């Protein structure tokens, strides 16, 4: 994939909204699950997330324009099974690089079956040393088949969120 400036527009107008309050008109989703404890786990999980390991370890990663997430990087994931799979283009909107939060969010590009944004992060709770995996998204159907799939698509999205977090549980 090219590292040239992005040309395709996002398929939604609320770019960056996973940083705060999610916009109306979308399905909202947030999963925050404890994955362990300790600053070392936080750092390892954060590095794994930034290297697209949540997507790689769940088998949906296809390619990215940079080895680690950077704002503007385009990446492709493959959603679905076998011949029913769909290639889904995305672009990194922002990267979280805070003392107690690491991760990135990507937004959908034309050709993605959904329209919206998803955050992949890890959080460190200094009070007790707990480390949490976080997946949060706002989205709505971007293709006829995701509109038809309705609630099933949302169930699959939530199931995948759990798999994403499990992919960095105690790993780096």
Protein backbone atom coordinates (compact mmCIF):
# COMPACT_ATOMS: atom_id res chain seq x y z
CA UNK A 1 0.00 0.00 0.00
CA UNK A 2 1.18 3.48 -0.72
CA UNK A 3 2.22 5.97 1.94
CA UNK A 4 1.21 8.87 -0.31
CA UNK A 5 -1.33 11.38 1.00
CA UNK A 6 -4.77 9.85 1.29
CA UNK A 7 -7.12 10.66 -1.55
CA UNK A 8 -10.33 8.72 -0.90
CA UNK A 9 -12.70 10.49 1.48
CA UNK A 10 -13.94 8.83 4.64
CA UNK A 11 -17.46 7.42 4.29
CA UNK A 12 -18.75 9.34 7.32
CA UNK A 13 -18.52 12.95 8.49
CA UNK A 14 -17.75 12.50 12.20
CA UNK A 15 -14.04 11.77 11.77
CA UNK A 16 -12.25 11.50 15.12
CA UNK A 17 -15.41 11.14 17.20
CA UNK A 18 -14.18 7.97 18.95
CA UNK A 19 -12.06 10.36 21.06
CA UNK A 20 -15.16 11.67 22.82
CA UNK A 21 -18.90 11.41 22.71
CA UNK A 22 -20.13 9.26 19.85
CA UNK A 23 -22.35 11.01 17.30
CA UNK A 24 -26.07 10.28 16.94
CA UNK A 25 -27.37 8.28 14.00
CA UNK A 26 -24.99 5.33 14.44
CA UNK A 27 -24.94 2.10 16.40
CA UNK A 28 -22.62 2.71 19.39
CA UNK A 29 -20.49 0.02 20.93
CA UNK A 30 -17.81 -0.13 23.63
CA UNK A 31 -16.12 -3.13 25.21
CA UNK A 32 -13.56 -2.67 28.00
CA UNK A 33 -12.13 -5.87 29.45
CA UNK A 34 -9.34 -6.47 31.97
CA UNK A 35 -6.47 -8.37 30.35
CA UNK A 36 -4.03 -8.49 33.26
CA UNK A 37 -1.85 -6.18 35.29
CA UNK A 38 1.44 -4.37 35.24
CA UNK A 39 3.11 -1.63 33.28
CA UNK A 40 5.06 -4.21 31.22
CA UNK A 41 1.84 -5.82 29.96
CA UNK A 42 0.44 -2.37 29.17
CA UNK A 43 3.51 -1.48 27.10
CA UNK A 44 3.57 -4.87 25.31
CA UNK A 45 -0.13 -4.82 24.51
CA UNK A 46 0.09 -1.21 23.33
CA UNK A 47 2.97 -2.04 20.98
CA UNK A 48 1.03 -5.04 19.67
CA UNK A 49 -2.06 -2.94 18.99
CA UNK A 50 -0.05 -0.29 17.16
CA UNK A 51 1.49 -3.05 15.00
CA UNK A 52 -2.04 -4.18 13.97
CA UNK A 53 -1.76 -7.38 16.04
CA UNK A 54 -5.43 -7.27 17.06
CA UNK A 55 -6.30 -7.60 13.38
CA UNK A 56 -3.46 -10.03 12.53
CA UNK A 57 -4.18 -12.43 15.39
CA UNK A 58 -7.87 -12.59 14.53
CA UNK A 59 -7.06 -13.40 10.90
CA UNK A 60 -8.59 -10.34 9.23
CA UNK A 61 -5.47 -8.27 8.49
CA UNK A 62 -4.54 -7.96 4.80
CA UNK A 63 -2.05 -5.09 4.52
CA UNK A 64 -1.10 -1.63 5.76
CA UNK A 65 0.96 1.22 4.34
CA UNK A 66 3.16 1.43 7.47
CA UNK A 67 4.45 -1.24 9.89
CA UNK A 68 2.79 0.54 12.81
CA UNK A 69 -0.29 2.72 12.96
CA UNK A 70 0.26 6.36 11.98
CA UNK A 71 -2.34 8.99 11.19
CA UNK A 72 -3.20 8.74 7.49
CA UNK A 73 -2.01 5.14 7.05
CA UNK A 74 -4.34 3.16 4.84
CA UNK A 75 -4.94 -0.48 5.70
CA UNK A 76 -7.12 -3.27 4.47
CA UNK A 77 -8.88 -5.97 6.44
CA UNK A 78 -10.92 -8.89 5.11
CA UNK A 79 -14.28 -9.49 6.71
CA UNK A 80 -16.37 -12.62 6.23
CA UNK A 81 -15.70 -16.24 5.40
CA UNK A 82 -14.14 -17.67 2.25
CA UNK A 83 -15.81 -16.53 -0.96
CA UNK A 84 -18.31 -14.54 1.11
CA UNK A 85 -15.50 -12.36 2.45
CA UNK A 86 -15.23 -8.67 1.66
CA UNK A 87 -12.11 -6.54 1.50
CA UNK A 88 -12.63 -3.50 3.72
CA UNK A 89 -10.41 -0.42 3.28
CA UNK A 90 -9.75 1.86 6.26
CA UNK A 91 -7.50 4.77 7.22
CA UNK A 92 -5.93 5.51 10.59
CA UNK A 93 -7.59 8.64 11.97
CA UNK A 94 -5.40 9.16 15.05
CA UNK A 95 -2.97 7.40 17.35
CA UNK A 96 -3.25 7.41 21.15
CA UNK A 97 0.16 7.81 22.79
CA UNK A 98 -0.63 8.81 26.35
CA UNK A 99 0.97 7.69 29.62
CA UNK A 100 -1.99 5.40 30.41
CA UNK A 101 -3.62 4.91 26.96
CA UNK A 102 -2.12 3.47 23.78
CA UNK A 103 -3.83 2.56 20.54
CA UNK A 104 -5.37 3.91 17.37
CA UNK A 105 -8.65 4.47 15.59
CA UNK A 106 -9.45 3.87 11.98
CA UNK A 107 -12.27 5.09 9.83
CA UNK A 108 -14.00 3.48 6.88
CA UNK A 109 -13.25 4.30 3.25
CA UNK A 110 -15.30 3.66 0.10
CA UNK A 111 -15.76 -0.09 -0.37
CA UNK A 112 -16.03 -0.87 3.34
CA UNK A 113 -19.33 -2.59 4.23
CA UNK A 114 -19.80 -0.31 7.24
CA UNK A 115 -19.59 3.44 7.65
CA UNK A 116 -17.95 4.73 10.83
CA UNK A 117 -14.95 4.52 13.10
CA UNK A 118 -13.39 1.99 15.46
CA UNK A 119 -10.93 2.45 18.31
CA UNK A 120 -8.45 -0.23 19.42
CA UNK A 121 -6.65 0.59 22.66
CA UNK A 122 -5.18 -0.51 25.93
CA UNK A 123 -5.56 1.42 29.19
CA UNK A 124 -3.50 1.29 32.36
CA UNK A 125 -5.12 1.96 35.74
CA UNK A 126 -2.35 3.34 37.95
CA UNK A 127 -4.51 2.90 41.07
CA UNK A 128 -4.23 -0.90 41.03
CA UNK A 129 -2.01 -1.70 38.02
CA UNK A 130 -4.85 -3.23 35.99
CA UNK A 131 -4.59 -3.26 32.21
CA UNK A 132 -7.72 -3.09 30.07
CA UNK A 133 -8.24 -3.80 26.40
CA UNK A 134 -10.72 -1.45 24.77
CA UNK A 135 -12.61 -1.67 21.49
CA UNK A 136 -15.15 1.05 20.77
CA UNK A 137 -17.01 1.94 17.61
CA UNK A 138 -19.79 3.88 16.03
CA UNK A 139 -21.06 2.58 12.73
CA UNK A 140 -24.00 2.11 10.42
CA UNK A 141 -24.48 -0.02 7.33
CA UNK A 142 -22.45 1.12 4.34
CA UNK A 143 -23.65 -1.54 1.89
CA UNK A 144 -26.95 -3.19 1.09
CA UNK A 145 -25.88 -6.53 2.60
CA UNK A 146 -24.97 -4.96 5.96
CA UNK A 147 -28.35 -3.21 6.00
CA UNK A 148 -30.05 -6.55 5.32
CA UNK A 149 -27.85 -8.26 7.95
CA UNK A 150 -29.02 -5.75 10.59
CA UNK A 151 -28.78 -7.22 14.09
CA UNK A 152 -26.60 -10.14 12.95
CA UNK A 153 -23.93 -7.71 11.77
CA UNK A 154 -23.96 -6.03 15.21
CA UNK A 155 -23.65 -9.38 16.99
CA UNK A 156 -20.66 -10.29 14.82
CA UNK A 157 -19.06 -6.89 15.50
CA UNK A 158 -19.35 -7.41 19.26
CA UNK A 159 -18.04 -10.97 19.02
CA UNK A 160 -15.02 -9.71 17.08
CA UNK A 161 -14.37 -7.03 19.69
CA UNK A 162 -13.93 -9.77 22.29
CA UNK A 163 -11.56 -11.62 19.95
CA UNK A 164 -9.54 -8.44 19.38
CA UNK A 165 -9.04 -7.99 23.10
CA UNK A 166 -8.20 -11.66 23.62
CA UNK A 167 -5.56 -11.30 20.89
CA UNK A 168 -3.46 -9.04 23.15
CA UNK A 169 -4.28 -10.61 26.50
CA UNK A 170 -0.93 -11.35 28.12
CA UNK A 171 0.88 -11.15 24.77
CA UNK A 172 3.09 -8.58 23.12
